[in-house]
Amino acid sequence: MSYEMIGITVLWIFLYGYLIVASVDFGAGFFAYYAKVTKQDHIINQLISRYLSPVWEVTNVFFVFFFVGLVGFFPDSAYYFGQSLLIPGSIAIVLLAIRGSFYAFENYGSKKSNVFMFLYGATGLLIPASLSTAMTISEGGFIEETDNGVRLLTGELLTSPYSWSVVFLAIVSVLFISAAFLTFYASKANDQPALELMRKYTLFWGSPTIIASLTTFIAMSQHNHRHFENMLDLWWMFGLSVAFFLGALLLIYQQKRYGLAFIFVMFQFFFAFFGYGAGHLPYLLEPFITIESSVTNETMGLALVIVFIAGLLLLIPSLIMLMRMFLFDAEYVKGKK
Amino acid sequence: MELDSAMMSRMLTSLTLVFHIIFATVGVGIPVMISIAEFVGIKKKDPNYTLLARRWTRGFTITVAVGVVTGTAIGLQLSLLWPSFMQVAGNVIALPLFMETFAFFFEAIFLGAYLYTWDRFKNPIYHWLLSIPVIIGSTMSAFFITTVNAFMNTPQGFELEGRTLTSVDPLAAMFNPATPTKVFHVVTSSYLTSAAILAAIAAFAILKKKSSAYHKKALKLTMVATFIFAIMTAVAGDLSAKFLADEQPEKLAAAEWHFETEEKADLVVFGTLNEDNEVQNAIRLPNALSFLAHGSFDSEVTGLNEFPEDETPPLWIHYMFDLMVMLGMYALGVSFLYLLLTKIKKWNQHNKWILWLIVINGPGAMLAVEFGWIFAEVGRQPWILRGFMKVAEGATTSPNVGWMFLLFLALYIVLGIGAVSVLRKMFKHNPAELELEKRYPQVEKGGDLK
């Protein structure tokens, strides 16, 4: 495999990792706020903060890893994405900053205020929306290159059905993934009321997720025919994705094997995400950047791959340790440690 | 001064960095202090130190949070504000940037584990062991990111043909001439600043409500650390000056208002410049600059006039350099004085005057870090990649940077106020003496061991 293929695969895996862990986090913010409004917060807040407190920083690193890696493997992307994404990128940073720091302020500092809960819930939905902008513009048609540099066509972006269907898909997927995870976590903690509530949420957010996937597919066929055709060639990946989705819903409906159900949800998004990504190639940003044209020089590519493998050898055992301490340690999850 | 995109990009980057390095500096140094305190607590079986580690850790979570989010901000802003620079330099500096995120990842994982396992292990040494990877992670992070900055000062490891880079050597780029002294200086000054701030807190507590054993022990521990790290920082600073004399003479010359190349050069302390760039009102230390630059009093020091005028940094960095050095010396002096007072039996090391000097040293050390970075960064103007790319060529052309500046200014004000008020609340309503009694009932009132 060439360096650029290794590079993009590595990055895509990290973006997928971020998609899963960040969704749990972002969705939890929304559920926590919603539960407070409907006066059910005593049921799930304990559960949410026990999981999130030790891992929120790790979630953030997945994201940093992705964008640093992208610029590292494909320096040209810094130029085009950097020039065009100044405003949406800055807004996303500000939202992430408010969310991350206020999470720590509230959890380690003082009691939860209403303003905080609202910010925490609202940013949980706005961040995925603003981050998905980068995904949308990579389809092409939203930026132009002139003699003065590259600029974003904001008007086109705001009126495009494709961009809105991506935003919608991002938000409902976040809620679905998060609900599925918290259902599993509640069952692990043997917390019946929380389990019941989260289970209902999971079943509820399942349908908009699959509808949004479909509308995004259709909008894609209008917006970028090449990418759409590529994805049709990979129809089996999307078929597997739907199959895992149905499997997950069935398990949750039947109230059994919640852990397996969440793994199914992870597979559902894995296949959809990789199917989408594979169809996107060879372009990173249509029509300006292809992966061959923008890849870093060979020496650096090799160095990055070596460091990446060394890094994984360090990270994987550490991550397993963290998960065993806080995710799969029944005593901790139940709140006894 | 024209407020074009390049200028606004510089201002926004400065704003983010000035704010970020406050939290980055303590992020590197405080884990070291926490680990030392916890270890001393285990070895001496003295819960005062263990509580010290616990309470520092609790405050640390707040500063880490702000450090993480502002670090994410500067990470993305590099590409958003300097796209052309990143396009070129990304080919050469991707490796340390990438490794920095690994170090950050490593630290994040173990910090979470450390925070939530205080009472989990029967043998407390296991919990202490979790602090080691946190220190490794934070210090390695500082190491890698500093190599990137060092590269921008003394770029090497590539050849530039137009906008195409050839013969890239990632390791040569990372281990460029500026790397050793920069890393040494950054790491030691971070440790120093963190120790100085924690000492200032302890001194302030003793001043405010008389003293308990807890605060006195905290003060002694942090002052010993301050003294050791201050010596190391001074050595690192001296090596950095010698490095500048060899590799970046225009920066040293601008810092010292040294215009003519000459032997036996004087060190200029403070003073003003008149219209003809003549130094007035300054204290001159004869031959000291020669010594600072090359280690001998009669060596030749390159003057600013040797360089084309459009390639020299602004002359006001002289004040930044002087302030940094002065505050560094102050940290060394105060900690030495305190240690002297503890050694001489009939003197009281907790008298009001020395405590106030120690309190001032906390913010002073942080200011020294800020001044030092401003000196280092403005001192390589007009270059973004010294000798290869000027700042204006690297900046974004987007017309909206001004608005983003206001957006981030508002963000940092909110974060700053939030962090300070949460930290105040955290410790005000929960004094150490009370917590000590509650957690460790075997300890007598006042914090002494039974």
Short mmCIF file of C-alpha atoms in Angstrom, two decimals, chain A residues 92-298:
data_model
loop_
_atom_site.label_atom_id
_atom_site.label_comp_id
_atom_site.label_asym_id
_atom_site.label_seq_id
_atom_site.Cartn_x
_atom_site.Cartn_y
_atom_site.Cartn_z
CA ALA A 92 -16.35 25.24 15.91
CA ILE A 93 -13.23 25.98 18.02
CA VAL A 94 -15.13 28.48 20.16
CA LEU A 95 -17.98 26.03 20.73
CA LEU A 96 -15.56 23.22 21.58
CA ALA A 97 -13.66 25.52 23.92
CA ILE A 98 -16.78 26.63 25.77
CA ARG A 99 -18.06 23.12 26.04
CA GLY A 100 -14.80 21.52 27.17
CA SER A 101 -13.78 24.11 29.72
CA PHE A 102 -17.24 24.59 31.18
CA TYR A 103 -17.60 20.86 31.51
CA ALA A 104 -14.51 20.86 33.72
CA PHE A 105 -15.58 24.01 35.57
CA GLU A 106 -18.92 22.52 36.46
CA ASN A 107 -17.80 19.02 37.24
CA TYR A 108 -14.80 19.76 39.34
CA GLY A 109 -15.83 23.18 40.49
CA SER A 110 -19.40 23.77 41.50
CA LYS A 111 -23.00 22.66 41.15
CA LYS A 112 -24.68 22.47 37.80
CA SER A 113 -26.36 25.70 36.79
CA ASN A 114 -29.17 26.03 34.29
CA VAL A 115 -27.09 28.18 31.98
CA PHE A 116 -24.39 25.56 31.94
CA MET A 117 -26.82 22.73 31.21
CA PHE A 118 -28.28 24.71 28.34
CA LEU A 119 -24.86 25.54 26.88
CA TYR A 120 -23.79 21.96 27.33
CA GLY A 121 -26.86 20.66 25.53
CA ALA A 122 -26.87 23.26 22.76
CA THR A 123 -23.17 23.02 21.91
CA GLY A 124 -23.61 19.24 21.77
CA LEU A 125 -25.77 19.73 18.68
CA LEU A 126 -24.11 22.80 17.19
CA ILE A 127 -20.59 21.35 17.17
CA PRO A 128 -21.45 18.33 14.99
CA ALA A 129 -23.35 20.70 12.70
CA SER A 130 -20.40 23.06 12.31
CA LEU A 131 -17.84 20.28 11.97
CA SER A 132 -19.90 18.60 9.26
CA THR A 133 -19.36 21.74 7.15
CA ALA A 134 -15.82 20.58 6.45
CA MET A 135 -17.24 17.29 5.18
CA THR A 136 -19.75 19.08 2.98
CA ILE A 137 -17.32 21.43 1.29
CA SER A 138 -15.00 18.52 0.51
CA GLU A 139 -17.63 17.46 -2.06
CA GLY A 140 -16.76 20.49 -4.17
CA GLY A 141 -18.91 23.31 -5.46
CA PHE A 142 -18.67 25.41 -2.33
CA ILE A 143 -15.30 27.11 -2.72
CA GLU A 144 -13.66 29.00 -5.53
CA GLU A 145 -10.08 29.84 -6.28
CA THR A 146 -9.22 33.31 -7.58
CA ASP A 147 -5.99 35.24 -7.91
CA ASN A 148 -6.47 36.53 -4.38
CA GLY A 149 -6.67 33.06 -2.91
CA VAL A 150 -9.35 30.60 -2.02
CA ARG A 151 -12.69 31.57 -0.56
CA LEU A 152 -15.82 29.88 0.72
CA LEU A 153 -19.09 30.48 -1.17
CA THR A 154 -21.18 30.91 1.96
CA GLY A 155 -24.40 31.61 0.04
CA GLU A 156 -24.17 28.39 -1.92
CA LEU A 157 -23.44 26.45 1.24
CA LEU A 158 -26.42 27.83 3.12
CA THR A 159 -28.88 27.18 0.28
CA SER A 160 -27.73 23.71 -0.66
CA PRO A 161 -30.09 20.81 0.16
CA TYR A 162 -27.05 18.56 0.41
CA SER A 163 -25.35 20.62 3.10
CA TRP A 164 -28.54 20.74 5.19
CA SER A 165 -29.15 17.02 4.90
CA VAL A 166 -25.58 16.41 6.13
CA VAL A 167 -26.18 18.69 9.11
CA PHE A 168 -29.41 16.89 9.90
CA LEU A 169 -27.75 13.49 9.57
CA ALA A 170 -24.90 14.56 11.84
CA ILE A 171 -27.26 15.68 14.60
CA VAL A 172 -29.58 12.68 14.62
CA SER A 173 -26.68 10.21 14.35
CA VAL A 174 -25.07 11.83 17.38
CA LEU A 175 -28.24 11.36 19.39
CA PHE A 176 -28.71 7.78 18.22
CA ILE A 177 -25.12 6.68 18.93
CA SER A 178 -25.12 8.37 22.30
CA ALA A 179 -28.44 6.85 23.34
CA ALA A 180 -27.29 3.38 22.29
CA PHE A 181 -24.09 3.72 24.29
CA LEU A 182 -25.80 5.07 27.40
CA THR A 183 -28.34 2.23 27.22
CA PHE A 184 -25.45 -0.20 27.37
CA TYR A 185 -23.74 1.74 30.15
CA ALA A 186 -26.94 1.85 32.19
CA SER A 187 -27.40 -1.88 31.83
CA LYS A 188 -23.82 -2.37 32.93
CA ALA A 189 -24.53 -0.26 36.00
CA ASN A 190 -27.72 -2.22 36.65
CA ASP A 191 -29.59 1.07 36.71
CA GLN A 192 -33.13 0.12 35.65
CA PRO A 193 -34.78 3.56 35.44
CA ALA A 194 -31.89 5.01 33.41
CA LEU A 195 -31.86 1.92 31.21
CA GLU A 196 -35.58 2.28 30.46
CA LEU A 197 -35.24 5.96 29.60
CA MET A 198 -32.17 5.54 27.39
CA ARG A 199 -33.69 2.54 25.68
CA LYS A 200 -36.71 4.62 24.71
CA TYR A 201 -34.43 7.36 23.37
CA THR A 202 -32.48 4.86 21.30
CA LEU A 203 -35.57 3.41 19.68
CA PHE A 204 -36.90 6.92 19.08
CA TRP A 205 -33.78 8.30 17.37
CA GLY A 206 -33.34 5.22 15.20
CA SER A 207 -35.89 6.26 12.59
CA PRO A 208 -34.68 9.81 11.86
CA THR A 209 -31.16 8.39 11.58
CA ILE A 210 -32.09 6.02 8.81
CA ILE A 211 -34.30 8.61 7.10
CA ALA A 212 -31.52 11.20 7.19
CA SER A 213 -29.08 8.68 5.73
CA LEU A 214 -31.47 8.17 2.85
CA THR A 215 -32.07 11.86 2.15
CA THR A 216 -28.34 12.50 2.28
CA PHE A 217 -27.88 9.75 -0.28
CA ILE A 218 -30.46 11.34 -2.55
CA ALA A 219 -29.07 14.85 -2.10
CA MET A 220 -25.63 13.46 -2.89
CA SER A 221 -26.88 12.06 -6.19
CA GLN A 222 -27.95 15.60 -7.13
CA HIS A 223 -24.84 17.34 -5.86
CA ASN A 224 -21.94 15.09 -6.77
CA HIS A 225 -22.78 12.44 -9.27
CA ARG A 226 -19.30 10.95 -9.37
CA HIS A 227 -19.22 10.31 -5.66
CA PHE A 228 -22.75 8.91 -5.75
CA GLU A 229 -21.82 6.43 -8.52
CA ASN A 230 -18.76 5.34 -6.55
CA MET A 231 -20.93 4.71 -3.54
CA LEU A 232 -23.38 2.65 -5.60
CA ASP A 233 -20.46 0.45 -6.60
CA LEU A 234 -19.86 -0.12 -2.90
CA TRP A 235 -23.53 -0.96 -2.31
CA TRP A 236 -22.63 -3.97 -0.15
CA MET A 237 -21.01 -1.76 2.47
CA PHE A 238 -24.15 0.28 2.85
CA GLY A 239 -26.20 -2.92 2.84
CA LEU A 240 -24.11 -4.23 5.76
CA SER A 241 -24.56 -0.91 7.50
CA VAL A 242 -28.35 -1.14 7.27
CA ALA A 243 -28.27 -4.78 8.39
CA PHE A 244 -26.28 -3.90 11.53
CA PHE A 245 -28.64 -1.03 12.20
CA LEU A 246 -31.64 -3.36 12.09
CA GLY A 247 -29.81 -5.90 14.26
CA ALA A 248 -29.03 -3.26 16.87
CA LEU A 249 -32.60 -2.02 16.98
CA LEU A 250 -33.92 -5.57 17.28
CA LEU A 251 -31.65 -6.36 20.24
CA ILE A 252 -32.57 -3.17 22.02
CA TYR A 253 -36.26 -3.71 21.32
CA GLN A 254 -36.05 -7.20 22.77
CA GLN A 255 -34.19 -5.84 25.81
CA LYS A 256 -31.19 -8.09 25.58
CA ARG A 257 -27.46 -7.98 24.81
CA TYR A 258 -27.09 -4.21 24.99
CA GLY A 259 -23.33 -4.48 24.66
CA LEU A 260 -23.64 -6.36 21.40
CA ALA A 261 -26.26 -3.88 20.26
CA PHE A 262 -23.80 -1.02 20.71
CA ILE A 263 -21.14 -2.95 18.80
CA PHE A 264 -23.68 -3.34 16.00
CA VAL A 265 -24.23 0.42 16.03
CA MET A 266 -20.46 0.88 15.76
CA PHE A 267 -20.41 -1.45 12.75
CA GLN A 268 -23.36 0.34 11.22
CA PHE A 269 -21.44 3.60 11.24
CA PHE A 270 -18.15 1.93 10.39
CA PHE A 271 -19.47 0.59 7.09
CA ALA A 272 -21.40 3.74 6.22
CA PHE A 273 -18.43 5.96 7.05
CA PHE A 274 -15.88 3.88 5.18
CA GLY A 275 -18.22 3.40 2.24
CA TYR A 276 -18.64 7.14 2.05
CA GLY A 277 -14.91 7.73 2.42
CA ALA A 278 -13.89 5.14 -0.18
CA GLY A 279 -16.36 6.64 -2.65
CA HIS A 280 -14.85 10.08 -2.04
CA LEU A 281 -11.42 9.04 -3.31
CA PRO A 282 -9.24 9.95 -5.10
CA TYR A 283 -10.32 13.47 -4.15
CA LEU A 284 -9.78 14.97 -0.72
CA LEU A 285 -11.38 18.20 -1.83
CA GLU A 286 -13.04 18.20 -5.22
CA PRO A 287 -11.65 19.35 -7.59
CA PHE A 288 -8.59 20.94 -5.96
CA ILE A 289 -6.90 18.20 -3.99
CA THR A 290 -6.44 14.56 -4.87
CA ILE A 291 -4.59 12.30 -2.51
CA GLU A 292 -1.76 11.69 -4.97
CA SER A 293 -1.19 15.36 -5.71
CA SER A 294 -1.15 16.53 -2.13
CA VAL A 295 0.68 13.80 -0.31
CA THR A 296 3.71 14.82 1.71
CA ASN A 297 7.15 13.81 0.47
CA GLU A 298 8.19 10.20 0.78
#
